[in-house]
Short mmCIF file of C-alpha atoms in Angstrom, two decimals:
data_model
loop_
_atom_site.label_atom_id
_atom_site.label_comp_id
_atom_site.label_asym_id
_atom_site.label_seq_id
_atom_site.Cartn_x
_atom_site.Cartn_y
_atom_site.Cartn_z
CA MET G 105 192.54 129.00 41.42
CA SER G 106 196.05 130.24 43.17
CA LYS G 107 198.25 127.99 45.00
CA PHE G 108 197.70 130.07 47.98
CA LEU G 109 193.60 130.21 47.86
CA LYS G 110 194.02 126.16 47.45
CA GLY G 111 196.18 125.83 50.33
CA THR G 112 194.37 128.06 52.73
CA LEU G 113 190.77 126.69 51.77
CA ILE G 114 192.12 122.91 52.54
CA LEU G 115 193.56 124.07 55.53
CA ILE G 116 190.93 126.09 56.65
CA ALA G 117 187.87 122.66 56.13
CA ALA G 118 190.90 120.54 57.70
CA SER G 119 191.05 123.33 60.59
CA LEU G 120 187.30 123.17 61.11
CA ILE G 121 187.17 119.58 61.57
CA THR G 122 190.24 119.27 63.69
CA ARG G 123 188.66 122.09 65.86
CA VAL G 124 185.58 120.25 66.35
CA LEU G 125 187.07 117.04 66.91
CA GLY G 126 189.16 119.22 69.71
CA PHE G 127 186.26 120.37 71.50
CA ILE G 128 184.53 116.96 71.18
CA ASN G 129 188.27 116.00 73.81
CA ARG G 130 187.62 118.68 76.01
CA ILE G 131 183.66 118.40 76.62
CA VAL G 132 184.92 114.37 77.24
CA ILE G 133 187.90 115.57 79.57
CA ALA G 134 185.77 118.20 81.19
CA ARG G 135 182.60 115.37 81.79
CA PHE G 136 185.18 113.43 83.45
CA ILE G 137 187.29 114.98 85.46
CA GLY G 138 185.46 118.64 86.15
CA GLU G 139 186.47 121.71 86.58
CA GLU G 140 189.30 120.98 88.71
CA GLY G 141 191.25 118.05 86.56
CA VAL G 142 190.73 120.40 83.65
CA GLY G 143 192.67 123.24 85.81
CA LEU G 144 195.44 120.38 86.35
CA TYR G 145 195.39 119.47 82.63
CA MET G 146 195.85 123.54 81.79
CA MET G 147 198.51 124.25 84.25
CA ALA G 148 200.81 121.32 82.70
CA LEU G 149 199.55 121.88 79.19
CA PRO G 150 201.97 125.31 78.62
CA THR G 151 205.10 123.60 80.08
CA LEU G 152 204.65 121.32 76.99
CA PHE G 153 204.45 124.37 74.63
CA LEU G 154 207.13 125.94 76.36
CA VAL G 155 209.55 122.91 75.69
CA ILE G 156 208.47 122.29 72.30
CA ALA G 157 208.93 125.68 71.34
CA ILE G 158 212.70 125.27 72.38
CA THR G 159 212.82 122.02 70.78
CA GLN G 160 211.41 123.29 67.21
CA PHE G 161 213.60 126.00 67.49
CA GLY G 162 211.55 128.37 64.92
CA LEU G 163 212.55 125.62 62.26
CA PRO G 164 209.18 125.04 60.97
CA VAL G 165 208.67 128.74 59.95
CA ALA G 166 212.09 129.08 58.46
CA ILE G 167 212.07 125.54 56.39
CA SER G 168 208.51 126.87 55.23
CA LYS G 169 210.17 129.79 53.76
CA PHE G 170 213.41 128.43 52.37
CA VAL G 171 211.80 125.60 51.14
CA ALA G 172 209.32 127.78 49.23
CA GLU G 173 212.24 129.37 47.53
CA ALA G 174 214.16 126.77 46.46
CA HIS G 175 211.58 125.29 45.48
CA ALA G 176 210.61 128.12 43.17
CA ARG G 177 214.05 128.26 41.90
CA GLY G 178 214.25 124.49 41.03
CA ASP G 179 217.03 123.46 43.52
CA GLU G 180 215.67 120.25 45.48
CA ARG G 181 219.70 119.64 46.57
CA LYS G 182 219.15 122.81 48.95
CA VAL G 183 215.44 121.55 49.52
CA LYS G 184 217.04 118.17 50.78
CA LYS G 185 220.02 120.21 52.69
CA ILE G 186 217.31 121.93 54.71
CA LEU G 187 215.68 118.67 55.72
CA VAL G 188 218.67 117.60 56.80
CA VAL G 189 219.75 120.36 58.64
CA SER G 190 216.68 120.79 60.42
CA LEU G 191 216.20 117.08 61.55
CA ALA G 192 219.29 117.37 63.12
CA CYS G 193 218.87 120.29 65.20
CA THR G 194 215.12 119.23 66.55
CA PHE G 195 216.22 115.94 67.06
CA SER G 196 219.22 116.67 69.10
CA LEU G 197 217.11 119.12 71.24
CA SER G 198 214.71 117.07 71.75
CA MET G 199 217.03 114.47 73.35
CA ILE G 200 218.28 116.64 75.66
CA PHE G 201 214.91 118.34 76.76
CA THR G 202 213.08 115.26 77.12
CA PRO G 203 214.80 114.14 79.98
CA LEU G 204 215.57 117.10 81.47
CA LEU G 205 211.56 117.60 81.82
CA ILE G 206 211.34 114.61 83.44
CA ILE G 207 213.94 115.42 86.12
CA LEU G 208 212.04 119.06 86.44
CA ALA G 209 208.83 117.75 86.38
CA PRO G 210 208.58 117.31 90.63
CA ILE G 211 210.31 120.82 91.16
CA LEU G 212 208.13 122.74 88.71
CA SER G 213 204.68 120.81 90.91
CA GLU G 214 205.87 121.66 93.96
CA THR G 215 207.74 124.61 94.06
CA LEU G 216 205.68 126.89 91.23
CA PHE G 217 202.50 125.82 90.42
CA THR G 218 201.46 125.62 94.41
CA ASP G 219 199.46 122.29 93.42
CA GLN G 220 201.61 119.08 93.59
CA ARG G 221 198.95 117.11 91.69
CA THR G 222 200.31 118.90 88.66
CA ILE G 223 203.26 116.30 88.84
CA TRP G 224 201.58 113.34 86.77
CA PRO G 225 200.61 115.74 83.64
CA LEU G 226 203.95 117.09 83.48
CA LEU G 227 205.80 113.57 83.54
CA ALA G 228 203.19 112.01 80.66
CA ILE G 229 203.66 114.95 78.21
CA ALA G 230 207.55 113.99 78.22
CA PRO G 231 207.37 111.50 75.35
CA VAL G 232 205.97 113.21 73.09
CA VAL G 233 208.52 115.72 72.69
CA PRO G 234 210.86 113.91 69.88
CA ILE G 235 207.71 113.11 67.99
CA ILE G 236 206.23 116.63 67.82
CA ALA G 237 210.10 117.63 66.80
CA ILE G 238 210.04 115.59 64.06
CA SER G 239 206.49 116.04 62.62
CA SER G 240 207.00 119.69 62.83
CA VAL G 241 210.23 119.35 60.26
CA LEU G 242 207.96 117.56 57.58
CA ARG G 243 205.07 119.93 58.29
CA GLY G 244 207.20 122.90 57.47
CA TYR G 245 208.69 120.96 54.30
CA PHE G 246 205.10 120.65 52.98
CA GLN G 247 203.90 123.67 53.64
CA GLY G 248 206.96 125.47 51.87
CA LYS G 249 205.87 122.59 49.11
CA GLN G 250 202.58 124.96 49.06
CA ASN G 251 201.04 121.45 49.57
CA MET G 252 198.43 121.98 52.58
CA LYS G 253 196.92 118.48 52.15
CA PRO G 254 199.95 116.35 53.87
CA PHE G 255 199.75 119.17 56.61
CA ALA G 256 195.86 118.97 57.23
CA LEU G 257 195.38 115.60 56.93
CA SER G 258 197.98 114.99 59.68
CA GLN G 259 196.24 117.02 61.83
CA LEU G 260 192.72 115.20 61.60
CA ILE G 261 194.71 112.27 61.90
CA GLU G 262 196.20 113.22 65.35
CA GLN G 263 192.52 114.27 66.61
CA ILE G 264 190.78 111.10 65.27
CA VAL G 265 193.17 108.93 67.38
CA ARG G 266 193.75 111.25 70.67
CA ILE G 267 189.40 111.46 70.62
CA THR G 268 189.70 107.30 70.53
CA PHE G 269 192.11 107.30 73.28
CA ILE G 270 190.90 109.76 75.55
CA ALA G 271 187.81 108.26 77.02
CA VAL G 272 189.51 105.10 77.39
CA LEU G 273 192.52 106.63 79.61
CA THR G 274 190.74 109.38 81.38
CA LYS G 275 187.80 106.78 82.99
CA THR G 276 190.76 103.85 83.10
CA PHE G 277 192.94 106.48 85.68
CA LEU G 278 189.86 108.33 87.57
CA PRO G 279 189.55 106.17 90.04
CA TYR G 280 193.28 106.72 91.13
CA GLY G 281 192.43 110.55 91.23
CA ILE G 282 192.14 113.21 89.13
CA GLU G 283 195.66 114.29 88.56
CA TYR G 284 196.06 110.78 87.01
CA ALA G 285 193.08 111.05 84.94
CA ALA G 286 194.67 114.28 83.85
CA ALA G 287 197.94 112.24 82.77
CA GLY G 288 195.41 109.89 81.15
CA ALA G 289 194.37 112.97 78.87
CA MET G 290 198.19 113.55 78.05
CA LEU G 291 198.76 110.30 77.02
CA ALA G 292 195.81 110.03 74.46
CA SER G 293 197.67 113.59 73.10
CA ILE G 294 201.05 111.39 72.75
CA ILE G 295 199.30 108.67 70.96
CA GLY G 296 197.25 111.04 68.39
CA GLU G 297 200.92 112.89 68.25
CA LEU G 298 202.52 109.49 66.95
CA ALA G 299 199.65 108.37 64.66
CA SER G 300 200.01 111.80 62.98
CA LEU G 301 203.92 111.29 62.49
CA LEU G 302 203.70 108.11 60.83
CA TYR G 303 201.46 109.33 58.29
CA LEU G 304 203.68 112.44 57.62
CA LEU G 305 206.73 110.09 57.26
CA ARG G 306 204.63 107.79 54.96
CA ALA G 307 203.59 111.15 52.63
CA PHE G 308 206.83 112.19 52.86
CA LYS G 309 208.12 108.90 51.18
CA LEU G 310 205.75 108.96 48.47
CA LYS G 311 206.36 112.85 47.85
CA LYS G 312 210.15 113.49 47.82
CA HIS G 313 212.26 113.67 44.92
CA PHE G 314 215.58 112.71 46.55
CA LYS G 315 217.01 110.04 48.91
CA LEU G 316 216.82 111.60 52.56
CA ARG G 317 219.16 109.24 54.12
CA LYS G 318 221.63 108.71 51.35
CA GLY G 319 225.00 111.02 52.56
CA PHE G 320 222.58 112.49 55.41
CA PHE G 321 225.67 112.87 58.11
CA LYS G 322 227.64 113.94 55.64
CA MET G 323 225.31 116.75 54.60
CA ALA G 324 224.19 117.66 58.10
CA HIS G 325 228.43 118.20 58.84
CA SER G 326 228.70 120.53 55.71
CA GLY G 327 225.48 122.17 56.18
CA LYS G 328 226.84 125.23 57.94
CA ASP G 329 225.97 127.76 55.46
CA THR G 330 222.02 126.36 55.54
CA PHE G 331 222.29 126.10 59.33
CA THR G 332 223.31 129.89 59.24
CA GLU G 333 220.26 131.02 56.64
CA LEU G 334 218.15 128.61 58.81
CA MET G 335 218.97 130.52 62.03
CA GLY G 336 218.11 133.75 60.42
CA ILE G 337 214.59 133.22 60.62
CA ALA G 338 214.53 130.52 63.45
CA VAL G 339 216.51 132.57 65.82
CA PRO G 340 213.69 135.31 66.26
CA THR G 341 211.14 133.39 65.61
CA THR G 342 212.09 131.06 68.40
CA GLY G 343 212.38 133.73 70.29
CA SER G 344 208.77 135.12 69.59
CA ARG G 345 207.39 131.65 70.36
CA MET G 346 209.65 131.36 73.20
CA ILE G 347 207.92 134.42 74.58
CA GLY G 348 204.72 133.45 74.15
CA SER G 349 205.36 130.37 75.56
CA PHE G 350 207.34 131.55 78.32
CA ALA G 351 204.66 133.97 79.34
CA TRP G 352 201.67 131.05 78.94
CA PHE G 353 204.23 128.93 81.25
CA LEU G 354 204.32 131.50 83.73
CA GLU G 355 200.54 132.49 83.40
CA PRO G 356 199.34 129.77 85.62
CA ILE G 357 202.25 130.58 88.06
CA VAL G 358 201.45 134.07 88.08
CA VAL G 359 197.26 133.75 88.67
CA ALA G 360 198.04 130.60 90.97
CA GLN G 361 200.80 133.01 93.35
CA SER G 362 198.50 136.18 92.77
CA LEU G 363 195.15 134.32 93.86
CA ALA G 364 196.94 133.02 97.06
CA ILE G 365 198.05 136.25 97.87
CA ALA G 366 194.28 137.32 97.19
CA GLY G 367 193.42 135.23 99.92
CA VAL G 368 191.81 132.18 97.49
CA ALA G 369 191.92 128.93 98.31
CA THR G 370 194.49 126.57 96.20
CA THR G 371 191.26 124.17 94.83
CA VAL G 372 189.30 127.34 94.14
CA ALA G 373 192.16 128.75 92.07
CA THR G 374 192.63 125.87 90.41
CA LYS G 375 188.99 125.70 89.11
CA GLN G 376 189.13 129.21 88.15
CA TYR G 377 191.99 129.03 85.98
CA GLY G 378 190.16 125.83 84.63
CA GLU G 379 187.20 127.96 83.92
CA LEU G 380 188.97 130.77 82.01
CA THR G 381 191.86 128.69 80.06
CA GLY G 382 190.19 125.40 79.69
CA TYR G 383 186.01 126.54 78.92
CA ALA G 384 186.17 130.36 77.38
CA LEU G 385 189.90 130.89 75.96
CA PRO G 386 189.27 127.67 73.91
CA LEU G 387 185.64 128.71 72.56
CA LEU G 388 187.47 132.24 71.88
CA MET G 389 189.78 130.69 69.92
CA LEU G 390 188.36 128.19 67.85
CA PRO G 391 187.55 130.91 64.73
CA SER G 392 191.28 131.12 64.94
CA PHE G 393 191.69 127.83 62.83
CA ILE G 394 190.72 129.94 59.75
CA THR G 395 193.32 132.83 60.37
CA SER G 396 195.93 130.13 61.39
CA SER G 397 195.06 128.44 58.36
CA LEU G 398 195.94 131.92 56.48
CA ALA G 399 199.19 132.36 58.10
CA THR G 400 200.37 128.63 57.11
CA SER G 401 199.41 129.39 53.64
CA LEU G 402 200.96 132.77 53.90
CA VAL G 403 204.38 132.20 54.41
CA PRO G 404 205.65 130.39 51.65
CA ALA G 405 202.83 132.56 49.22
CA VAL G 406 204.60 136.11 50.57
CA SER G 407 208.01 134.42 50.44
CA GLU G 408 207.52 133.13 47.10
CA ALA G 409 206.62 136.78 45.94
CA LYS G 410 209.56 138.77 47.94
CA SER G 411 212.07 136.40 45.89
CA ILE G 412 210.48 137.50 42.46
CA GLY G 413 210.04 141.27 44.32
CA ASN G 414 206.26 141.44 43.65
CA MET G 415 205.35 143.83 46.34
CA LYS G 416 202.11 144.75 44.73
CA LEU G 417 201.20 140.81 44.67
CA ILE G 418 202.47 140.84 48.56
CA GLU G 419 199.97 143.93 49.66
CA HIS G 420 196.79 142.15 47.56
CA ARG G 421 197.59 139.04 49.94
CA LEU G 422 197.96 140.88 53.05
CA GLN G 423 194.68 142.77 52.00
CA GLN G 424 192.78 139.12 51.32
CA THR G 425 193.83 138.07 54.76
CA LEU G 426 193.01 140.86 56.57
CA ASN G 427 189.46 141.15 54.85
CA ILE G 428 188.81 137.51 55.58
CA THR G 429 189.89 137.71 59.34
CA PHE G 430 187.89 140.29 60.24
CA SER G 431 184.79 139.24 58.34
CA THR G 432 184.50 135.57 60.24
CA GLY G 433 186.36 137.03 63.39
CA CYS G 434 183.14 139.22 63.75
CA LEU G 435 180.58 137.01 63.50
CA ALA G 436 182.88 134.76 65.67
CA VAL G 437 182.89 137.14 68.91
CA ILE G 438 179.49 138.39 68.20
CA ALA G 439 177.69 134.66 67.92
CA LEU G 440 180.05 133.69 70.78
CA TYR G 441 179.07 136.84 73.40
CA VAL G 442 175.37 136.67 72.24
CA PHE G 443 175.48 132.85 73.18
CA ALA G 444 178.03 132.63 75.58
CA GLU G 445 175.59 131.09 78.44
CA PRO G 446 173.94 128.16 76.43
CA LEU G 447 177.23 127.17 74.69
CA LEU G 448 178.69 126.48 77.51
CA GLU G 449 175.62 125.11 79.45
CA LEU G 450 175.44 122.55 76.44
CA MET G 451 178.95 121.31 76.06
CA TYR G 452 180.22 121.48 79.92
CA GLY G 453 176.98 121.46 82.08
CA SER G 454 177.99 124.62 83.49
CA SER G 455 177.74 128.55 82.34
CA ASN G 456 180.25 129.60 84.97
CA ALA G 457 182.97 130.75 82.32
CA ALA G 458 180.45 132.96 80.25
CA VAL G 459 181.25 135.94 82.20
CA PHE G 460 185.28 135.40 80.97
CA ILE G 461 183.70 134.80 77.21
CA LYS G 462 181.43 138.04 77.50
CA PHE G 463 184.65 140.46 78.54
CA LEU G 464 187.25 139.05 76.43
CA ALA G 465 184.97 138.53 73.02
CA PRO G 466 185.46 142.46 71.46
CA PHE G 467 189.23 141.75 72.45
CA PHE G 468 189.83 138.90 70.53
CA VAL G 469 189.29 140.37 67.02
CA MET G 470 192.73 141.77 67.64
CA PHE G 471 193.88 138.10 68.71
CA TYR G 472 192.84 136.93 64.83
CA PHE G 473 194.30 139.58 63.36
CA GLN G 474 198.06 139.00 65.32
CA ILE G 475 198.19 135.53 63.88
CA PRO G 476 198.29 136.35 60.10
CA LEU G 477 200.38 139.97 60.59
CA GLN G 478 203.07 137.88 62.71
CA ALA G 479 203.37 135.28 59.52
CA MET G 480 204.07 138.27 57.28
CA LEU G 481 206.32 139.25 59.11
CA GLN G 482 208.24 135.94 59.17
CA ALA G 483 207.84 136.14 55.61
CA LEU G 484 209.49 139.63 55.10
CA ASN G 485 212.57 138.60 56.99
CA LEU G 486 211.21 140.68 60.24
CA ALA G 487 211.00 137.88 62.85
CA ARG G 488 213.32 140.02 65.04
CA ALA G 489 210.76 142.77 65.08
CA ALA G 490 207.66 140.68 65.58
CA MET G 491 209.88 138.56 68.49
CA ILE G 492 210.51 142.29 70.15
CA ASN G 493 206.50 143.01 70.18
CA SER G 494 205.73 139.95 71.54
CA LEU G 495 208.06 140.54 74.12
CA ILE G 496 206.80 143.94 75.17
CA GLY G 497 203.27 142.11 74.90
CA ALA G 498 204.23 139.48 76.70
CA ILE G 499 205.64 141.50 79.86
CA VAL G 500 202.78 143.63 79.75
CA LYS G 501 200.21 140.70 80.20
CA ILE G 502 201.86 139.12 82.96
CA VAL G 503 202.56 142.33 84.95
CA VAL G 504 198.63 143.51 84.71
CA ILE G 505 198.13 139.83 85.14
CA PHE G 506 199.90 140.06 89.05
CA LEU G 507 198.84 143.44 89.65
CA LEU G 508 194.79 142.74 89.32
CA ALA G 509 194.54 138.98 90.43
CA THR G 510 196.03 140.45 93.55
CA LYS G 511 193.30 142.26 94.25
CA GLU G 512 190.88 140.83 96.21
CA ASN G 513 187.95 142.89 93.96
CA PHE G 514 189.48 141.52 90.61
CA GLY G 515 190.91 137.97 91.28
CA ILE G 516 190.64 135.84 88.47
CA MET G 517 189.09 138.30 86.29
CA GLY G 518 192.42 140.12 86.50
CA ALA G 519 193.96 137.03 84.79
CA ALA G 520 191.52 138.01 81.73
CA MET G 521 191.88 141.68 81.89
CA GLY G 522 196.28 141.26 81.47
CA ILE G 523 195.33 138.61 78.23
CA ALA G 524 193.37 141.58 77.04
CA VAL G 525 196.05 144.14 76.99
CA GLY G 526 198.62 142.04 76.04
CA THR G 527 196.43 140.72 72.64
CA VAL G 528 196.07 144.33 71.64
CA LEU G 529 199.09 145.71 72.33
CA VAL G 530 200.88 143.10 70.29
CA THR G 531 198.40 143.46 67.48
CA PHE G 532 199.06 146.60 66.78
CA LEU G 533 202.74 146.72 67.40
CA HIS G 534 202.57 144.09 64.58
CA PHE G 535 200.74 145.70 62.44
CA SER G 536 202.52 149.02 62.66
CA THR G 537 205.83 146.95 61.72
CA VAL G 538 204.11 145.19 58.68
CA LEU G 539 203.15 149.01 57.25
CA LYS G 540 206.64 150.23 57.58
CA VAL G 541 207.77 147.80 54.62
CA VAL G 542 204.69 146.96 53.00
CA PRO G 543 202.10 149.97 51.22
CA PHE G 544 199.00 149.11 52.44
CA THR G 545 195.40 151.58 51.85
CA ILE G 546 192.91 150.37 55.31
CA HIS G 547 189.57 150.70 53.89
CA VAL G 548 187.62 151.88 56.67
CA ARG G 549 184.57 151.66 55.33
CA SER G 550 184.10 147.75 54.56
CA TYR G 551 185.32 147.23 57.79
CA CYS G 552 182.58 149.42 59.46
CA SER G 553 180.54 148.23 57.28
CA ALA G 554 180.62 144.11 58.12
CA LEU G 555 180.33 145.39 61.82
CA LEU G 556 177.55 146.80 61.61
CA ILE G 557 176.23 143.62 59.50
CA GLY G 558 177.77 141.55 62.45
CA LEU G 559 175.47 143.78 65.12
CA ILE G 560 172.42 143.37 62.79
CA SER G 561 173.28 139.50 62.58
CA GLY G 562 173.69 139.70 66.29
CA ALA G 563 170.50 141.41 67.31
CA SER G 564 168.29 138.56 64.94
CA GLY G 565 170.22 135.52 66.41
CA TYR G 566 169.44 137.08 69.94
CA TYR G 567 165.49 137.86 69.53
CA MET G 568 165.41 134.45 67.87
CA PHE G 569 166.77 132.63 71.10
CA HIS G 570 165.10 134.74 73.78
CA TYR G 571 162.10 135.91 72.15
CA LEU G 572 160.59 133.62 69.21
CA LEU G 573 161.68 130.08 70.20
CA THR G 574 161.12 130.25 73.93
CA ASN G 575 159.22 126.81 73.93
CA PHE G 576 162.10 124.66 72.66
CA SER G 577 164.62 122.89 74.07
CA ILE G 578 167.94 125.00 74.52
CA SER G 579 169.68 122.64 71.97
CA THR G 580 166.78 123.23 69.61
CA ARG G 581 167.12 127.32 70.08
CA LEU G 582 170.70 127.49 70.26
CA LEU G 583 171.23 126.02 66.68
CA SER G 584 168.01 127.28 65.25
CA SER G 585 169.12 131.14 66.50
CA LEU G 586 172.74 130.27 65.18
CA THR G 587 171.91 129.28 61.85
CA ILE G 588 169.47 132.83 61.83
CA LEU G 589 172.90 134.50 62.66
CA LEU G 590 174.91 133.07 60.08
CA ILE G 591 172.08 133.47 57.11
CA THR G 592 171.88 136.84 57.31
CA TYR G 593 175.36 138.18 58.41
CA ILE G 594 175.95 135.93 54.79
CA VAL G 595 173.46 137.56 52.95
CA LEU G 596 174.09 140.94 54.03
CA MET G 597 177.67 140.44 53.36
CA LEU G 598 176.92 139.10 49.92
CA ALA G 599 174.32 141.98 49.35
CA THR G 600 176.42 145.13 50.19
CA GLY G 601 179.17 144.02 48.09
CA ASN G 602 181.44 142.92 51.10
CA ILE G 603 181.90 139.50 49.72
CA LYS G 604 182.30 140.09 45.91
CA LYS G 605 181.85 137.55 43.21
CA SER G 606 185.38 137.61 42.09
CA ASP G 607 186.38 136.69 45.08
CA LEU G 608 183.20 133.62 45.69
CA LYS G 609 184.02 132.47 42.44
CA ARG G 610 187.41 131.08 43.03
CA ILE G 611 186.06 129.05 45.95
CA PRO G 612 184.77 125.03 44.09
CA ARG G 613 181.77 123.95 43.82
CA ILE G 614 179.56 126.29 45.82
CA GLY G 615 181.33 129.92 44.59
CA HIS G 616 179.62 130.35 41.08
CA PHE G 617 176.12 129.17 43.56
CA LEU G 618 176.77 132.05 45.93
CA ALA G 619 178.30 134.18 43.48
CA ARG G 620 174.28 134.90 42.08
CA PHE G 621 173.26 136.53 45.12
CA ALA G 622 176.24 138.91 45.44
CA TRP G 623 175.35 142.54 44.46
CA ARG G 624 178.46 143.78 42.44
CA PRO G 625 181.44 141.93 41.35
#
C-alpha cells in the first residue's frame, strides 16, 4: 500500500473517532448550557480561529510541503532548519497576539457581538494560542514525513482529555451564569490542546534524527533563505486561512447586527445563531473528516510527485481523492437530509435546526470537494490563487448574509443562504484553477451513478424509518434505518463497479473480503 493511502486510512480512522468524541462534547455542552449558551460559545469560537490563523501564519502546510521534498532528497539538515525557523516565527507571533486578545476582548464583546456576555469565553481562549502555535509546527513536520500516526493520535488525545474535563467545568461554572459555563467549555479545550502538545513533543523526541536545540538560535538567525521559501507558501496560505477565519469572525457580528436591523431581539438572535452554527453546521461538517484526511495526506504526496516531475501520479491522486470525496459526501448529505429531525432530537433534545440541515445539505457536497482541492493548489505552489478564490467567496458570503438577514422574511435563513453561496462559489473557483495545471478527465457517468445509488439508498432508509419500524423507539428506528441505508449504498456501489476490487484490496484486512462482492476489477 502506498504511503498516501496508508496515511489517509490512519487519519480517516482517527478523525472518525475524533469527530464522534467532538459530537459528544457538543452534546454535553448543549445539554448543560442550552441553545443560548451554545450561541455564546459559537460567537467566541471564530475569534479563536482567527488568532490561530494569524499565529500559525500558514506554516503547517509550508512545513509539510518542504519537509516532504527535503526528506525525498535525504537532507536532514534542511528539515532541521525548517523546524527551527517555523518554531521561532509561530512562538514569536503567539507572544504578541495572546495579550492582544485579552486586551481587545471587552471591546469585541461590547461593540461588535452586541452581547456583553461573550467576554468570558473570549478571555478563556487566550492561553491556548501559544500551545496550538507549537503543536501545529510539529504536526506539519510529521505530515511532511508522511508519518500520520503522531498527528492522528494527538487529535484523539486532545478530544479524550477535553471530553473528560468539559462536563466538570461547565457544571462547575453554570451556577454563575451561562457565560461562565461557555468559558468553562473553552478552558476544557485548552487542557485538551496542552495534552496533545505534550504527546507530540514526546513523539518528536523519539522520531527525530537530529538535536533540535543544538545551534537553535544560530540556525534561526541564518535561516533567511529557508524563511523566504516558507513564506512563499505560508503567506498565500495564511491569506486563505485569514480570509476564511476573518469571514467566520465577521459572520456572527454581521448576523447579530443584521437580525437587530430586522427587529430580532438579542437573546433570540443568539439562540438562532446557536442552532445554525452549533447544531446544524457541525453535523453537516462531520463527513469532512474523510476529505480533511485526504487533504492532509495529499499535500506531501503531491509535493513529492511534483519534485520528481510525475504529473501522471498527481492526476491519479486527484482522481482518487475526488472519487472518494463524492462517494462518501453523497452518502452523508442524503443521510443527513433524510434523518435531520430524529438525529437532532436524539442528540440535542431539539429538532429546531433541521430546517438548516435540509437546506444546506445539498450544497455541502461542494464543501467536501473544497478541502482537498485547496490542498492540491497549495501542493502545486498555487496557494496565492487559492487565497484569491477564498477572498472572493468570503466577500460574496458576507454580502449575501447582510442583504438577506436584514430582511424580516429571511432572518437567520439569510445567513444559511450566504453560507451556501460562498461554499459553492469557492469550490468552483478552486476546481477551475486546478484544471489549468493538472490534465484531468471528469468521469460524469460514475458521478451520476453514485448520485443515483445514493438517492435509492436514501429512499430505502426513509421507507424503513417512516413505514416499517413505526412501533419501535426512535433510537432503534434511526439506527436500523441508517444501517439499511449504508448497506444498500455499499452493496450497490460494489455491484455497479463504482467501488473497484483494485481499490478495495489496498485496504488492510477487510479489503479482500469486500472485494469478493465487487462486480469488476
